[in-house]
Amino acid sequence: MIRLRQEGGFYRSIRQKAGLAIAAITRIVKEQETVKC
């Protein structure tokens, strides 16, 4: 999922591929961005 977002995937397309809610995807992506800092 993180890879899809880094490759420029939109949340809706990631949601379709991962089967997760947009809120969950947003939270996971934000957590990963926080960890990188």
PDB file of C-alpha atoms in Angstrom:
ATOM      1  CA  MET A   1       0.000   0.000   0.000  1.00  0.00           C
ATOM      2  CA  ILE A   2       2.794   2.404   0.863  1.00  0.00           C
ATOM      3  CA  ARG A   3       4.516   1.508  -2.401  1.00  0.00           C
ATOM      4  CA  LEU A   4       1.333   2.222  -4.364  1.00  0.00           C
ATOM      5  CA  ARG A   5       1.054   5.650  -2.740  1.00  0.00           C
ATOM      6  CA  GLN A   6       4.737   6.415  -3.371  1.00  0.00           C
ATOM      7  CA  GLU A   7       4.208   5.508  -7.016  1.00  0.00           C
ATOM      8  CA  GLY A   8       1.492   8.162  -7.210  1.00  0.00           C
ATOM      9  CA  GLY A   9      -1.554   5.981  -6.705  1.00  0.00           C
ATOM     10  CA  PHE A  10      -4.741   7.716  -5.676  1.00  0.00           C
ATOM     11  CA  TYR A  11      -6.442   6.719  -2.431  1.00  0.00           C
ATOM     12  CA  ARG A  12      -9.496   5.378  -4.276  1.00  0.00           C
ATOM     13  CA  SER A  13      -7.445   3.082  -6.507  1.00  0.00           C
ATOM     14  CA  ILE A  14      -5.417   1.905  -3.505  1.00  0.00           C
ATOM     15  CA  ARG A  15      -8.677   1.235  -1.678  1.00  0.00           C
ATOM     16  CA  GLN A  16      -9.896  -0.946  -4.530  1.00  0.00           C
ATOM     17  CA  LYS A  17      -6.630  -2.898  -4.658  1.00  0.00           C
ATOM     18  CA  ALA A  18      -6.100  -3.236  -0.894  1.00  0.00           C
ATOM     19  CA  GLY A  19      -9.729  -3.589   0.150  1.00  0.00           C
ATOM     20  CA  LEU A  20      -9.351  -1.071   2.985  1.00  0.00           C
ATOM     21  CA  ALA A  21     -11.293   2.051   3.870  1.00  0.00           C
ATOM     22  CA  ILE A  22      -9.838   5.373   2.739  1.00  0.00           C
ATOM     23  CA  ALA A  23      -9.536   6.468   6.387  1.00  0.00           C
ATOM     24  CA  ALA A  24      -7.376   3.426   7.153  1.00  0.00           C
ATOM     25  CA  ILE A  25      -5.168   4.035   4.123  1.00  0.00           C
ATOM     26  CA  THR A  26      -4.762   7.704   5.047  1.00  0.00           C
ATOM     27  CA  ARG A  27      -3.794   6.800   8.609  1.00  0.00           C
ATOM     28  CA  ILE A  28      -1.248   4.193   7.512  1.00  0.00           C
ATOM     29  CA  VAL A  29       0.354   6.541   4.965  1.00  0.00           C
ATOM     30  CA  LYS A  30       0.582   9.371   7.510  1.00  0.00           C
ATOM     31  CA  GLU A  31       2.110   7.029  10.104  1.00  0.00           C
ATOM     32  CA  GLN A  32       4.752   5.931   7.602  1.00  0.00           C
ATOM     33  CA  GLU A  33       5.572   9.544   6.718  1.00  0.00           C
ATOM     34  CA  THR A  34       5.977  10.329  10.428  1.00  0.00           C
ATOM     35  CA  VAL A  35       8.302   7.352  10.944  1.00  0.00           C
ATOM     36  CA  LYS A  36      10.554   8.496   8.068  1.00  0.00           C
ATOM     37  CA  CYS A  37      11.211  11.878   9.716  1.00  0.00           C
TER      38      CYS A  37
END
